XYZ file of N, CA and C in Angstrom:
378
model
N 1.065 -1.634 0.039
C 0.018 -0.076 0.186
C 0.473 1.740 0.241
N 1.538 1.378 1.014
C 2.500 2.238 0.978
C 3.469 2.919 -0.884
N 3.457 1.967 -1.030
C 4.069 1.948 -3.022
C 2.994 2.691 -3.461
N 2.004 2.129 -3.698
C 0.830 2.352 -4.339
C 0.532 3.817 -3.672
N 0.725 4.590 -2.319
C 0.701 5.919 -2.082
C 1.624 6.717 -2.397
N 3.318 6.032 -2.493
C 3.638 6.791 -3.013
C 4.002 7.213 -4.328
N 3.542 6.029 -5.326
C 3.132 6.282 -7.111
C 2.290 7.099 -7.061
N 1.302 7.483 -6.255
C 0.088 8.392 -6.923
C 0.229 9.973 -6.084
N 1.161 10.364 -5.210
C 1.551 11.643 -4.598
C 2.753 12.099 -5.848
N 3.231 10.998 -6.691
C 4.498 11.663 -7.283
C 3.842 12.284 -8.349
N 2.824 11.209 -8.688
C 2.177 11.469 -9.921
C 1.294 12.511 -10.390
N 0.871 13.376 -9.398
C -0.180 14.098 -8.780
C 1.520 15.307 -8.847
N 2.202 15.355 -7.678
C 3.605 16.387 -7.759
C 4.002 16.475 -9.358
N 3.780 15.808 -10.446
C 4.245 15.770 -11.967
C 3.453 16.863 -12.805
N 1.810 16.569 -12.094
C 1.460 17.231 -13.011
C 1.106 18.981 -12.320
N 1.099 19.097 -11.508
C 0.374 20.261 -11.159
C 1.345 21.638 -11.144
N 2.660 21.465 -11.446
C 3.983 22.464 -12.049
C 4.142 22.011 -12.835
N 3.835 22.818 -14.522
C 4.293 22.657 -15.694
C 5.685 23.470 -16.291
N 6.252 24.764 -15.596
C 6.990 25.449 -15.647
C 8.429 25.634 -14.619
N 9.093 25.910 -14.518
C 9.504 26.593 -13.488
C 10.091 28.358 -13.648
N 9.380 28.966 -14.011
C 8.488 30.350 -13.553
C 10.165 30.794 -14.008
N 10.863 30.447 -15.210
C 12.282 30.729 -15.488
C 12.191 32.917 -15.517
N 12.909 33.667 -14.499
C 13.421 34.863 -15.058
C 14.442 35.192 -16.590
N 14.835 34.646 -17.131
C 16.570 34.288 -18.095
C 16.042 35.359 -18.836
N 15.155 35.278 -19.555
C 15.080 36.357 -20.978
C 15.186 37.961 -20.004
N 15.172 38.367 -19.260
C 15.191 39.561 -18.100
C 17.180 39.542 -18.616
N 17.679 38.387 -18.694
C 18.845 38.802 -18.397
C 20.099 38.837 -19.968
N 18.866 38.454 -20.392
C 19.132 38.569 -22.179
C 19.794 40.477 -22.771
N 21.307 40.426 -23.322
C 21.407 41.636 -23.689
C 20.044 42.467 -24.475
N 20.334 43.647 -24.393
C 19.686 44.023 -25.219
C 18.231 44.023 -24.942
N 17.489 44.655 -25.833
C 16.473 44.637 -25.861
C 15.966 42.850 -26.398
N 14.480 42.145 -26.469
C 14.541 40.875 -26.516
C 13.363 40.328 -26.301
N 12.844 39.278 -26.647
C 11.832 38.844 -26.639
C 12.126 37.046 -27.562
N 10.659 36.343 -26.975
C 10.473 35.108 -27.255
C 8.981 34.708 -27.479
N 8.554 33.597 -27.625
C 7.360 32.987 -27.266
C 7.588 31.180 -28.170
N 7.003 30.388 -26.640
C 7.530 29.575 -26.892
C 6.219 28.976 -27.053
N 5.811 27.365 -27.663
C 4.575 26.504 -27.229
C 5.313 25.067 -27.685
N 4.640 24.500 -26.291
C 4.418 22.802 -26.083
C 3.245 22.208 -26.234
N 3.104 21.644 -26.476
C 1.988 20.404 -26.576
C 2.488 19.161 -25.858
N 1.397 18.861 -24.452
C 1.791 17.510 -23.755
C 0.317 16.493 -23.689
N 1.752 15.084 -24.187
C -0.043 14.632 -23.987
C 1.047 13.513 -22.873
N 0.450 13.490 -21.779
C 0.858 12.392 -20.860
C 0.453 10.879 -21.072
N 0.570 10.079 -20.385
C -0.054 9.057 -20.198
C 0.182 8.266 -18.734
N -0.644 8.057 -17.792
C -0.695 7.178 -16.609
C -2.058 6.098 -17.289
N -2.095 5.026 -17.312
C -2.353 3.922 -16.556
C -1.874 2.894 -15.783
N -2.603 1.334 -16.039
C -2.581 -0.132 -15.429
C -3.550 -0.207 -14.822
N -3.333 -1.018 -12.948
C -3.887 -1.213 -12.987
C -3.963 -0.920 -11.774
N -5.253 -1.197 -10.450
C -5.438 -1.375 -8.927
C -5.270 -1.831 -8.226
N -4.965 -1.718 -7.166
C -4.129 -2.991 -5.893
C -5.784 -3.800 -6.343
N -6.895 -3.618 -6.348
C -7.957 -4.672 -6.170
C -7.871 -4.996 -7.646
N -6.741 -4.462 -9.027
C -7.023 -5.744 -9.872
C -8.103 -4.667 -11.086
N -8.644 -3.413 -11.084
C -9.467 -3.224 -12.126
C -8.320 -2.265 -12.854
N -8.869 -2.554 -14.398
C -7.534 -1.910 -15.265
C -7.930 0.098 -15.318
N -7.273 0.603 -15.371
C -7.306 2.023 -15.420
C -6.788 2.829 -16.262
N -7.798 3.090 -17.465
C -7.243 3.936 -18.848
C -6.616 5.115 -18.526
N -5.951 5.809 -18.889
C -5.578 6.964 -19.091
C -5.715 7.797 -18.322
N -5.538 8.388 -17.528
C -5.972 9.439 -16.446
C -5.423 10.905 -16.839
N -4.240 10.859 -17.591
C -4.509 12.685 -17.576
C -4.591 13.280 -19.484
N -5.150 14.064 -19.317
C -5.903 14.549 -20.352
C -4.378 15.879 -21.411
N -4.577 15.489 -22.415
C -3.268 16.578 -22.691
C -3.648 18.553 -22.729
N -2.575 18.587 -22.489
C -2.683 20.393 -22.369
C -1.526 21.398 -23.466
N -1.865 22.122 -23.426
C -1.032 23.673 -24.249
C -0.116 24.196 -22.542
N 0.753 24.374 -23.352
C 2.195 24.890 -22.703
C 2.138 26.290 -23.245
N 1.652 27.616 -23.735
C 2.035 28.620 -24.273
C 2.862 29.633 -22.844
N 3.826 30.206 -24.064
C 4.295 31.458 -22.975
C 5.317 32.739 -23.839
N 5.413 33.310 -23.519
C 5.748 35.004 -23.691
C 6.825 35.063 -23.281
N 7.505 36.125 -23.965
C 8.546 37.410 -22.709
C 9.055 38.711 -23.289
N 9.073 39.616 -23.033
C 9.751 40.913 -24.079
C 10.212 41.374 -23.226
N 11.964 41.757 -23.169
C 12.624 42.736 -22.547
C 12.348 44.136 -22.822
N 12.359 45.506 -22.347
C 13.379 46.348 -23.311
C 14.151 46.787 -22.717
N 15.186 47.188 -22.820
C 16.441 47.948 -22.264
C 16.451 49.377 -22.924
N 15.895 50.227 -22.406
C 16.159 51.810 -22.742
C 17.207 52.349 -22.430
N 17.972 51.645 -22.127
C 19.424 52.457 -21.650
C 20.579 50.964 -21.241
N 21.693 51.105 -20.988
C 22.400 49.911 -21.516
C 22.689 49.742 -19.591
N 21.891 50.459 -18.847
C 21.599 50.568 -17.197
C 20.388 50.390 -17.003
N 20.059 50.294 -17.795
C 17.781 49.945 -16.966
C 17.465 48.898 -17.727
N 16.946 47.963 -17.259
C 15.676 47.088 -17.953
C 14.275 46.945 -17.296
N 13.354 46.688 -18.053
C 11.908 46.154 -18.296
C 11.352 45.136 -18.830
N 10.973 43.806 -18.063
C 10.618 42.697 -18.795
C 9.241 42.630 -18.299
N 8.704 42.024 -19.078
C 7.025 40.831 -18.905
C 7.055 39.885 -19.570
N 6.871 39.196 -18.324
C 6.790 37.868 -19.072
C 5.591 36.829 -18.937
N 4.683 36.224 -19.296
C 3.511 35.593 -19.291
C 4.020 34.254 -19.572
N 2.872 33.052 -18.557
C 3.392 32.115 -19.360
C 1.818 31.151 -18.115
N 2.064 29.816 -17.998
C 0.964 29.326 -17.792
C 1.661 27.598 -16.886
N 1.818 28.453 -15.331
C 2.640 27.681 -14.535
C 2.506 26.681 -14.203
N 1.363 26.831 -13.407
C 0.674 25.603 -12.966
C -0.839 24.941 -13.230
N -0.776 23.598 -12.938
C -2.036 23.239 -13.827
C -2.035 21.721 -13.658
N -3.176 20.646 -13.474
C -2.858 19.600 -14.012
C -4.520 19.268 -14.710
N -5.247 17.979 -15.294
C -5.862 17.931 -15.842
C -6.397 16.130 -16.292
N -7.131 15.700 -14.489
C -6.900 14.052 -14.650
C -8.211 13.782 -14.577
N -8.138 12.484 -15.313
C -10.400 12.109 -14.707
C -9.735 10.720 -14.518
N -10.813 10.253 -13.085
C -10.463 9.283 -12.401
C -11.074 8.611 -12.769
N -11.934 7.263 -13.706
C -12.347 5.837 -14.466
C -13.136 5.564 -13.075
N -14.777 5.394 -13.336
C -16.057 5.110 -11.699
C -15.173 3.134 -11.752
N -14.994 3.453 -10.495
C -15.186 1.946 -9.784
C -13.617 0.977 -9.694
N -12.934 2.580 -9.436
C -11.081 2.117 -9.325
C -11.466 2.338 -8.294
N -10.320 2.305 -7.767
C -9.623 2.567 -6.061
C -9.381 3.871 -6.321
N -9.470 4.603 -7.218
C -9.496 6.435 -7.232
C -10.692 6.783 -6.580
N -11.824 6.010 -6.816
C -12.985 6.478 -7.532
C -14.388 5.701 -7.758
N -14.566 5.645 -6.565
C -15.848 4.859 -6.372
C -17.414 5.405 -6.624
N -17.143 6.365 -7.237
C -18.871 6.366 -7.625
C -18.779 6.035 -8.979
N -19.942 5.666 -9.427
C -20.963 5.876 -10.733
C -20.387 6.446 -12.245
N -20.021 7.604 -11.922
C -19.440 8.230 -13.321
C -17.855 8.579 -12.735
N -17.383 9.197 -14.022
C -15.752 9.437 -14.389
C -15.657 10.565 -13.173
N -15.080 10.882 -12.722
C -14.602 12.281 -11.421
C -12.972 13.015 -12.497
N -13.406 14.254 -12.221
C -11.900 14.973 -12.939
C -11.998 16.236 -11.980
N -10.829 16.543 -12.626
C -9.652 17.310 -11.378
C -9.266 17.982 -12.281
N -9.347 19.607 -12.456
C -9.068 20.346 -13.737
C -8.049 21.980 -12.521
N -7.685 22.467 -12.970
C -6.642 23.885 -12.292
C -5.827 23.966 -13.818
N -6.563 25.544 -13.735
C -4.870 26.112 -14.688
C -4.699 27.269 -14.060
N -3.831 27.517 -13.960
C -3.358 29.464 -13.558
C -3.380 29.473 -14.836
N -2.377 31.084 -14.906
C -1.920 31.764 -15.812
C -0.835 33.093 -15.073
N 0.243 33.143 -15.447
C 1.243 34.071 -14.469
C 1.830 35.250 -15.413
N 1.541 36.345 -14.772
C 1.817 37.327 -15.299
C 3.421 38.248 -14.468
N 4.840 37.806 -14.474
C 5.613 38.913 -14.578
C 6.202 39.660 -14.753
N 6.657 41.311 -14.301
C 6.458 41.796 -13.797
C 8.174 42.194 -13.353
N 9.330 42.243 -14.284
C 10.820 42.605 -13.983
C 11.079 44.150 -14.350
N 11.656 44.733 -13.600
C 13.040 46.088 -13.937
C 13.879 45.696 -12.986
N 14.940 46.519 -13.396
C 15.900 46.943 -12.920
C 16.826 48.296 -13.320
N 18.083 48.270 -12.533
C 18.837 48.745 -13.653
C 20.357 49.369 -12.461
N 21.415 49.733 -12.927
C 22.110 49.859 -12.940
C 22.813 51.263 -12.089
N 23.082 51.418 -10.692
C 23.054 52.841 -10.249
C 25.038 53.382 -10.638
N 25.382 52.477 -10.050
C 27.363 52.900 -10.743
C 28.069 51.881 -10.520
N 29.018 51.907 -10.751
C 30.168 50.976 -10.179
C 30.941 51.092 -9.154
N 30.129 52.352 -8.329
C 30.734 52.726 -7.321
C 29.878 52.924 -5.952
N 27.956 52.478 -6.375
C 27.411 52.066 -5.649
C 26.920 50.552 -5.435
C-alpha cells in the first residue's frame, strides 16, 4: 500500500507544476523577445490494487509562454513574462480504487502568470 501511495503522490506532484517560472529573458543582452509553445500528451494507466484496469487518467494540455524585455539604456531594463506555470487535468474512471462513484471524476486546475521585472545599475561605486 505504501508503494501505491508514493506512486500516486508523485504522479500528482508532476502534474501540478508545468514550468519553472524562469526569469532568464530579463538577463538577455539588449532588447529581447521570445514566444514558446509546447503540446503535452501524458499517459498514466495501469491497474489499481484491486486488479481493475485503469485507462489513461491524464488529458493533453498546452503550454504557451511569451516574454519581452526592453532595455532603453545600457543600465536599465524592463521585462514582462507570461506563462501558465501550474495545472492539472486528470480523470478518474468509475469503479477504480481512485473513484468509488458511478461516474467519472475529474480534477482540473489552470493558472495564468504574468511577471513584471525591472532593474537598473546606478554606478560602479554604489
